[in-house]
């Protein structure tokens, strides 16, 4: 197996790092601002914020599905599905109607969980476990 620096400088690692970082940055912003966003749409009593929290926590159940999809279809189609889910969630969050926001909660939560699952699976599959902690960490 290649050394850590050879793996870290490889085009495969650099590209998946760009994919991951470009998705995780807005995802982090979203999870940090969702309460304010929903409040501005009219969620004055917090019902939608609580619903989002429940859906977000339940989305962990999607991680095995991401793994099964990766095994069946490969990484690129799953990456496209993650991009689509996150893009849908951001598009819905831009709509000022509170009634359609549950679509965003599901798309965002599943997309985010699957993003992390894909990251860890890709690093293991592509580079093995010799430097896994440093590459995935």
mmCIF file with all atom_site columns, C-alpha atoms in Angstrom:
data_model
loop_
_atom_site.group_PDB
_atom_site.id
_atom_site.type_symbol
_atom_site.label_atom_id
_atom_site.label_alt_id
_atom_site.label_comp_id
_atom_site.label_asym_id
_atom_site.label_entity_id
_atom_site.label_seq_id
_atom_site.pdbx_PDB_ins_code
_atom_site.Cartn_x
_atom_site.Cartn_y
_atom_site.Cartn_z
_atom_site.occupancy
_atom_site.B_iso_or_equiv
_atom_site.pdbx_formal_charge
_atom_site.auth_seq_id
_atom_site.auth_comp_id
_atom_site.auth_asym_id
_atom_site.auth_atom_id
_atom_site.pdbx_PDB_model_num
ATOM 1   C CA . UNK A 1 1   ? 0.000   0.000  0.000  1.00 0.00 ? 1   UNK A CA 1
ATOM 2   C CA . UNK A 1 2   ? 1.062   3.547  -0.695 1.00 0.00 ? 2   UNK A CA 1
ATOM 3   C CA . UNK A 1 3   ? 2.284   5.875  2.019  1.00 0.00 ? 3   UNK A CA 1
ATOM 4   C CA . UNK A 1 4   ? -0.036  8.400  3.632  1.00 0.00 ? 4   UNK A CA 1
ATOM 5   C CA . UNK A 1 5   ? 1.407   11.308 1.630  1.00 0.00 ? 5   UNK A CA 1
ATOM 6   C CA . UNK A 1 6   ? 1.083   9.462  -1.682 1.00 0.00 ? 6   UNK A CA 1
ATOM 7   C CA . UNK A 1 7   ? -2.549  8.670  -0.873 1.00 0.00 ? 7   UNK A CA 1
ATOM 8   C CA . UNK A 1 8   ? -3.331  12.173 0.431  1.00 0.00 ? 8   UNK A CA 1
ATOM 9   C CA . UNK A 1 9   ? -1.880  13.788 -2.703 1.00 0.00 ? 9   UNK A CA 1
ATOM 10  C CA . UNK A 1 10  ? -3.589  11.412 -5.125 1.00 0.00 ? 10  UNK A CA 1
ATOM 11  C CA . UNK A 1 11  ? -6.197  12.778 -7.539 1.00 0.00 ? 11  UNK A CA 1
ATOM 12  C CA . UNK A 1 12  ? -8.742  10.311 -6.125 1.00 0.00 ? 12  UNK A CA 1
ATOM 13  C CA . UNK A 1 13  ? -8.338  11.683 -2.611 1.00 0.00 ? 13  UNK A CA 1
ATOM 14  C CA . UNK A 1 14  ? -8.233  15.312 -3.698 1.00 0.00 ? 14  UNK A CA 1
ATOM 15  C CA . UNK A 1 15  ? -11.410 14.944 -5.743 1.00 0.00 ? 15  UNK A CA 1
ATOM 16  C CA . UNK A 1 16  ? -13.386 13.138 -3.056 1.00 0.00 ? 16  UNK A CA 1
ATOM 17  C CA . UNK A 1 17  ? -12.164 15.726 -0.553 1.00 0.00 ? 17  UNK A CA 1
ATOM 18  C CA . UNK A 1 18  ? -13.510 18.498 -2.801 1.00 0.00 ? 18  UNK A CA 1
ATOM 19  C CA . UNK A 1 19  ? -16.810 16.636 -3.170 1.00 0.00 ? 19  UNK A CA 1
ATOM 20  C CA . UNK A 1 20  ? -17.100 16.131 0.560  1.00 0.00 ? 20  UNK A CA 1
ATOM 21  C CA . UNK A 1 21  ? -16.023 19.628 1.603  1.00 0.00 ? 21  UNK A CA 1
ATOM 22  C CA . UNK A 1 22  ? -18.280 21.346 -0.928 1.00 0.00 ? 22  UNK A CA 1
ATOM 23  C CA . UNK A 1 23  ? -21.238 19.402 0.455  1.00 0.00 ? 23  UNK A CA 1
ATOM 24  C CA . UNK A 1 24  ? -20.444 19.406 4.157  1.00 0.00 ? 24  UNK A CA 1
ATOM 25  C CA . UNK A 1 25  ? -19.851 23.160 4.426  1.00 0.00 ? 25  UNK A CA 1
ATOM 26  C CA . UNK A 1 26  ? -23.395 24.198 3.448  1.00 0.00 ? 26  UNK A CA 1
ATOM 27  C CA . UNK A 1 27  ? -24.737 21.212 5.398  1.00 0.00 ? 27  UNK A CA 1
ATOM 28  C CA . UNK A 1 28  ? -23.032 22.501 8.546  1.00 0.00 ? 28  UNK A CA 1
ATOM 29  C CA . UNK A 1 29  ? -24.416 25.981 7.918  1.00 0.00 ? 29  UNK A CA 1
ATOM 30  C CA . UNK A 1 30  ? -27.900 24.532 7.478  1.00 0.00 ? 30  UNK A CA 1
ATOM 31  C CA . UNK A 1 31  ? -27.886 22.516 10.688 1.00 0.00 ? 31  UNK A CA 1
ATOM 32  C CA . UNK A 1 32  ? -26.630 25.565 12.571 1.00 0.00 ? 32  UNK A CA 1
ATOM 33  C CA . UNK A 1 33  ? -29.284 27.928 11.235 1.00 0.00 ? 33  UNK A CA 1
ATOM 34  C CA . UNK A 1 34  ? -32.353 25.737 10.718 1.00 0.00 ? 34  UNK A CA 1
ATOM 35  C CA . UNK A 1 35  ? -34.155 27.057 13.796 1.00 0.00 ? 35  UNK A CA 1
ATOM 36  C CA . UNK A 1 36  ? -33.774 30.676 12.705 1.00 0.00 ? 36  UNK A CA 1
ATOM 37  C CA . UNK A 1 37  ? -34.758 29.824 9.132  1.00 0.00 ? 37  UNK A CA 1
ATOM 38  C CA . UNK A 1 38  ? -37.938 28.089 10.279 1.00 0.00 ? 38  UNK A CA 1
ATOM 39  C CA . UNK A 1 39  ? -38.774 30.838 12.752 1.00 0.00 ? 39  UNK A CA 1
ATOM 40  C CA . UNK A 1 40  ? -38.550 33.404 9.951  1.00 0.00 ? 40  UNK A CA 1
ATOM 41  C CA . UNK A 1 41  ? -40.981 31.282 7.934  1.00 0.00 ? 41  UNK A CA 1
ATOM 42  C CA . UNK A 1 42  ? -43.502 31.400 10.792 1.00 0.00 ? 42  UNK A CA 1
ATOM 43  C CA . UNK A 1 43  ? -42.571 28.547 13.135 1.00 0.00 ? 43  UNK A CA 1
ATOM 44  C CA . UNK A 1 44  ? -43.200 30.689 16.211 1.00 0.00 ? 44  UNK A CA 1
ATOM 45  C CA . UNK A 1 45  ? -44.127 27.776 18.487 1.00 0.00 ? 45  UNK A CA 1
ATOM 46  C CA . UNK A 1 46  ? -41.241 25.516 17.388 1.00 0.00 ? 46  UNK A CA 1
ATOM 47  C CA . UNK A 1 47  ? -43.359 22.667 16.015 1.00 0.00 ? 47  UNK A CA 1
ATOM 48  C CA . UNK A 1 48  ? -41.394 22.523 12.782 1.00 0.00 ? 48  UNK A CA 1
ATOM 49  C CA . UNK A 1 49  ? -38.053 22.825 14.542 1.00 0.00 ? 49  UNK A CA 1
ATOM 50  C CA . UNK A 1 50  ? -38.948 19.845 16.736 1.00 0.00 ? 50  UNK A CA 1
ATOM 51  C CA . UNK A 1 51  ? -40.157 17.883 13.687 1.00 0.00 ? 51  UNK A CA 1
ATOM 52  C CA . UNK A 1 52  ? -36.877 18.632 11.951 1.00 0.00 ? 52  UNK A CA 1
ATOM 53  C CA . UNK A 1 53  ? -34.950 17.387 14.999 1.00 0.00 ? 53  UNK A CA 1
ATOM 54  C CA . UNK A 1 54  ? -36.884 14.112 15.041 1.00 0.00 ? 54  UNK A CA 1
ATOM 55  C CA . UNK A 1 55  ? -36.383 13.556 11.307 1.00 0.00 ? 55  UNK A CA 1
ATOM 56  C CA . UNK A 1 56  ? -32.714 14.511 11.567 1.00 0.00 ? 56  UNK A CA 1
ATOM 57  C CA . UNK A 1 57  ? -32.136 11.981 14.375 1.00 0.00 ? 57  UNK A CA 1
ATOM 58  C CA . UNK A 1 58  ? -34.104 9.288  12.553 1.00 0.00 ? 58  UNK A CA 1
ATOM 59  C CA . UNK A 1 59  ? -32.082 9.749  9.374  1.00 0.00 ? 59  UNK A CA 1
ATOM 60  C CA . UNK A 1 60  ? -29.330 7.597  10.865 1.00 0.00 ? 60  UNK A CA 1
ATOM 61  C CA . UNK A 1 61  ? -31.464 4.693  9.672  1.00 0.00 ? 61  UNK A CA 1
ATOM 62  C CA . UNK A 1 62  ? -30.586 5.713  6.098  1.00 0.00 ? 62  UNK A CA 1
ATOM 63  C CA . UNK A 1 63  ? -26.861 4.984  6.525  1.00 0.00 ? 63  UNK A CA 1
ATOM 64  C CA . UNK A 1 64  ? -27.186 1.242  5.805  1.00 0.00 ? 64  UNK A CA 1
ATOM 65  C CA . UNK A 1 65  ? -29.278 2.090  2.755  1.00 0.00 ? 65  UNK A CA 1
ATOM 66  C CA . UNK A 1 66  ? -26.450 4.287  1.495  1.00 0.00 ? 66  UNK A CA 1
ATOM 67  C CA . UNK A 1 67  ? -24.069 1.369  1.953  1.00 0.00 ? 67  UNK A CA 1
ATOM 68  C CA . UNK A 1 68  ? -26.371 -0.973 0.080  1.00 0.00 ? 68  UNK A CA 1
ATOM 69  C CA . UNK A 1 69  ? -26.707 1.567  -2.758 1.00 0.00 ? 69  UNK A CA 1
ATOM 70  C CA . UNK A 1 70  ? -22.921 1.952  -2.947 1.00 0.00 ? 70  UNK A CA 1
ATOM 71  C CA . UNK A 1 71  ? -22.507 -1.831 -3.110 1.00 0.00 ? 71  UNK A CA 1
ATOM 72  C CA . UNK A 1 72  ? -25.140 -2.163 -5.815 1.00 0.00 ? 72  UNK A CA 1
ATOM 73  C CA . UNK A 1 73  ? -24.574 0.940  -7.983 1.00 0.00 ? 73  UNK A CA 1
ATOM 74  C CA . UNK A 1 74  ? -21.102 2.205  -7.079 1.00 0.00 ? 74  UNK A CA 1
ATOM 75  C CA . UNK A 1 75  ? -19.935 5.521  -5.724 1.00 0.00 ? 75  UNK A CA 1
ATOM 76  C CA . UNK A 1 76  ? -20.723 7.953  -8.579 1.00 0.00 ? 76  UNK A CA 1
ATOM 77  C CA . UNK A 1 77  ? -24.514 7.375  -8.707 1.00 0.00 ? 77  UNK A CA 1
ATOM 78  C CA . UNK A 1 78  ? -24.726 7.618  -4.915 1.00 0.00 ? 78  UNK A CA 1
ATOM 79  C CA . UNK A 1 79  ? -22.701 10.831 -5.003 1.00 0.00 ? 79  UNK A CA 1
ATOM 80  C CA . UNK A 1 80  ? -25.169 12.205 -7.548 1.00 0.00 ? 80  UNK A CA 1
ATOM 81  C CA . UNK A 1 81  ? -28.111 11.177 -5.353 1.00 0.00 ? 81  UNK A CA 1
ATOM 82  C CA . UNK A 1 82  ? -26.527 12.893 -2.335 1.00 0.00 ? 82  UNK A CA 1
ATOM 83  C CA . UNK A 1 83  ? -25.985 16.064 -4.380 1.00 0.00 ? 83  UNK A CA 1
ATOM 84  C CA . UNK A 1 84  ? -29.601 15.911 -5.536 1.00 0.00 ? 84  UNK A CA 1
ATOM 85  C CA . UNK A 1 85  ? -30.991 15.374 -2.026 1.00 0.00 ? 85  UNK A CA 1
ATOM 86  C CA . UNK A 1 86  ? -28.995 18.258 -0.576 1.00 0.00 ? 86  UNK A CA 1
ATOM 87  C CA . UNK A 1 87  ? -29.805 20.550 -3.521 1.00 0.00 ? 87  UNK A CA 1
ATOM 88  C CA . UNK A 1 88  ? -33.518 19.776 -3.156 1.00 0.00 ? 88  UNK A CA 1
ATOM 89  C CA . UNK A 1 89  ? -33.355 20.559 0.546  1.00 0.00 ? 89  UNK A CA 1
ATOM 90  C CA . UNK A 1 90  ? -31.665 23.910 -0.074 1.00 0.00 ? 90  UNK A CA 1
ATOM 91  C CA . UNK A 1 91  ? -34.139 24.800 -2.818 1.00 0.00 ? 91  UNK A CA 1
ATOM 92  C CA . UNK A 1 92  ? -37.102 24.011 -0.566 1.00 0.00 ? 92  UNK A CA 1
ATOM 93  C CA . UNK A 1 93  ? -35.565 25.964 2.309  1.00 0.00 ? 93  UNK A CA 1
ATOM 94  C CA . UNK A 1 94  ? -35.516 29.024 0.030  1.00 0.00 ? 94  UNK A CA 1
ATOM 95  C CA . UNK A 1 95  ? -39.295 28.847 -0.377 1.00 0.00 ? 95  UNK A CA 1
ATOM 96  C CA . UNK A 1 96  ? -41.026 30.983 2.259  1.00 0.00 ? 96  UNK A CA 1
ATOM 97  C CA . UNK A 1 97  ? -43.866 28.466 2.828  1.00 0.00 ? 97  UNK A CA 1
ATOM 98  C CA . UNK A 1 98  ? -43.596 26.626 6.130  1.00 0.00 ? 98  UNK A CA 1
ATOM 99  C CA . UNK A 1 99  ? -46.018 23.919 4.948  1.00 0.00 ? 99  UNK A CA 1
ATOM 100 C CA . UNK A 1 100 ? -43.557 22.439 2.414  1.00 0.00 ? 100 UNK A CA 1
ATOM 101 C CA . UNK A 1 101 ? -40.501 22.474 4.664  1.00 0.00 ? 101 UNK A CA 1
ATOM 102 C CA . UNK A 1 102 ? -40.844 18.809 5.774  1.00 0.00 ? 102 UNK A CA 1
ATOM 103 C CA . UNK A 1 103 ? -39.609 17.936 2.260  1.00 0.00 ? 103 UNK A CA 1
ATOM 104 C CA . UNK A 1 104 ? -36.412 19.804 3.108  1.00 0.00 ? 104 UNK A CA 1
ATOM 105 C CA . UNK A 1 105 ? -36.094 18.072 6.499  1.00 0.00 ? 105 UNK A CA 1
ATOM 106 C CA . UNK A 1 106 ? -36.163 14.622 4.912  1.00 0.00 ? 106 UNK A CA 1
ATOM 107 C CA . UNK A 1 107 ? -33.993 15.453 1.888  1.00 0.00 ? 107 UNK A CA 1
ATOM 108 C CA . UNK A 1 108 ? -31.424 17.269 4.019  1.00 0.00 ? 108 UNK A CA 1
ATOM 109 C CA . UNK A 1 109 ? -31.253 14.689 6.785  1.00 0.00 ? 109 UNK A CA 1
ATOM 110 C CA . UNK A 1 110 ? -30.940 11.708 4.450  1.00 0.00 ? 110 UNK A CA 1
ATOM 111 C CA . UNK A 1 111 ? -28.478 13.549 2.196  1.00 0.00 ? 111 UNK A CA 1
ATOM 112 C CA . UNK A 1 112 ? -26.293 14.531 5.142  1.00 0.00 ? 112 UNK A CA 1
ATOM 113 C CA . UNK A 1 113 ? -26.223 11.067 6.716  1.00 0.00 ? 113 UNK A CA 1
ATOM 114 C CA . UNK A 1 114 ? -25.486 9.474  3.354  1.00 0.00 ? 114 UNK A CA 1
ATOM 115 C CA . UNK A 1 115 ? -22.734 12.028 2.702  1.00 0.00 ? 115 UNK A CA 1
ATOM 116 C CA . UNK A 1 116 ? -20.890 10.920 5.837  1.00 0.00 ? 116 UNK A CA 1
ATOM 117 C CA . UNK A 1 117 ? -21.508 7.239  5.091  1.00 0.00 ? 117 UNK A CA 1
ATOM 118 C CA . UNK A 1 118 ? -20.149 7.689  1.579  1.00 0.00 ? 118 UNK A CA 1
ATOM 119 C CA . UNK A 1 119 ? -17.066 9.556  2.820  1.00 0.00 ? 119 UNK A CA 1
ATOM 120 C CA . UNK A 1 120 ? -16.033 6.810  5.223  1.00 0.00 ? 120 UNK A CA 1
ATOM 121 C CA . UNK A 1 121 ? -16.884 4.016  2.767  1.00 0.00 ? 121 UNK A CA 1
ATOM 122 C CA . UNK A 1 122 ? -15.009 5.652  -0.112 1.00 0.00 ? 122 UNK A CA 1
ATOM 123 C CA . UNK A 1 123 ? -11.844 6.274  1.874  1.00 0.00 ? 123 UNK A CA 1
ATOM 124 C CA . UNK A 1 124 ? -11.823 2.652  3.064  1.00 0.00 ? 124 UNK A CA 1
ATOM 125 C CA . UNK A 1 125 ? -12.597 1.185  -0.359 1.00 0.00 ? 125 UNK A CA 1
ATOM 126 C CA . UNK A 1 126 ? -10.150 3.346  -2.301 1.00 0.00 ? 126 UNK A CA 1
ATOM 127 C CA . UNK A 1 127 ? -7.209  3.527  0.102  1.00 0.00 ? 127 UNK A CA 1
ATOM 128 C CA . UNK A 1 128 ? -7.547  0.616  2.512  1.00 0.00 ? 128 UNK A CA 1
ATOM 129 C CA . UNK A 1 129 ? -6.993  0.819  6.227  1.00 0.00 ? 129 UNK A CA 1
ATOM 130 C CA . UNK A 1 130 ? -3.264  1.423  6.620  1.00 0.00 ? 130 UNK A CA 1
ATOM 131 C CA . UNK A 1 131 ? -3.776  5.221  6.723  1.00 0.00 ? 131 UNK A CA 1
ATOM 132 C CA . UNK A 1 132 ? -7.548  5.234  7.181  1.00 0.00 ? 132 UNK A CA 1
ATOM 133 C CA . UNK A 1 133 ? -7.573  7.195  10.429 1.00 0.00 ? 133 UNK A CA 1
ATOM 134 C CA . UNK A 1 134 ? -5.484  9.999  8.966  1.00 0.00 ? 134 UNK A CA 1
ATOM 135 C CA . UNK A 1 135 ? -7.322  10.109 5.639  1.00 0.00 ? 135 UNK A CA 1
ATOM 136 C CA . UNK A 1 136 ? -10.863 9.857  6.987  1.00 0.00 ? 136 UNK A CA 1
ATOM 137 C CA . UNK A 1 137 ? -10.291 11.611 10.305 1.00 0.00 ? 137 UNK A CA 1
#
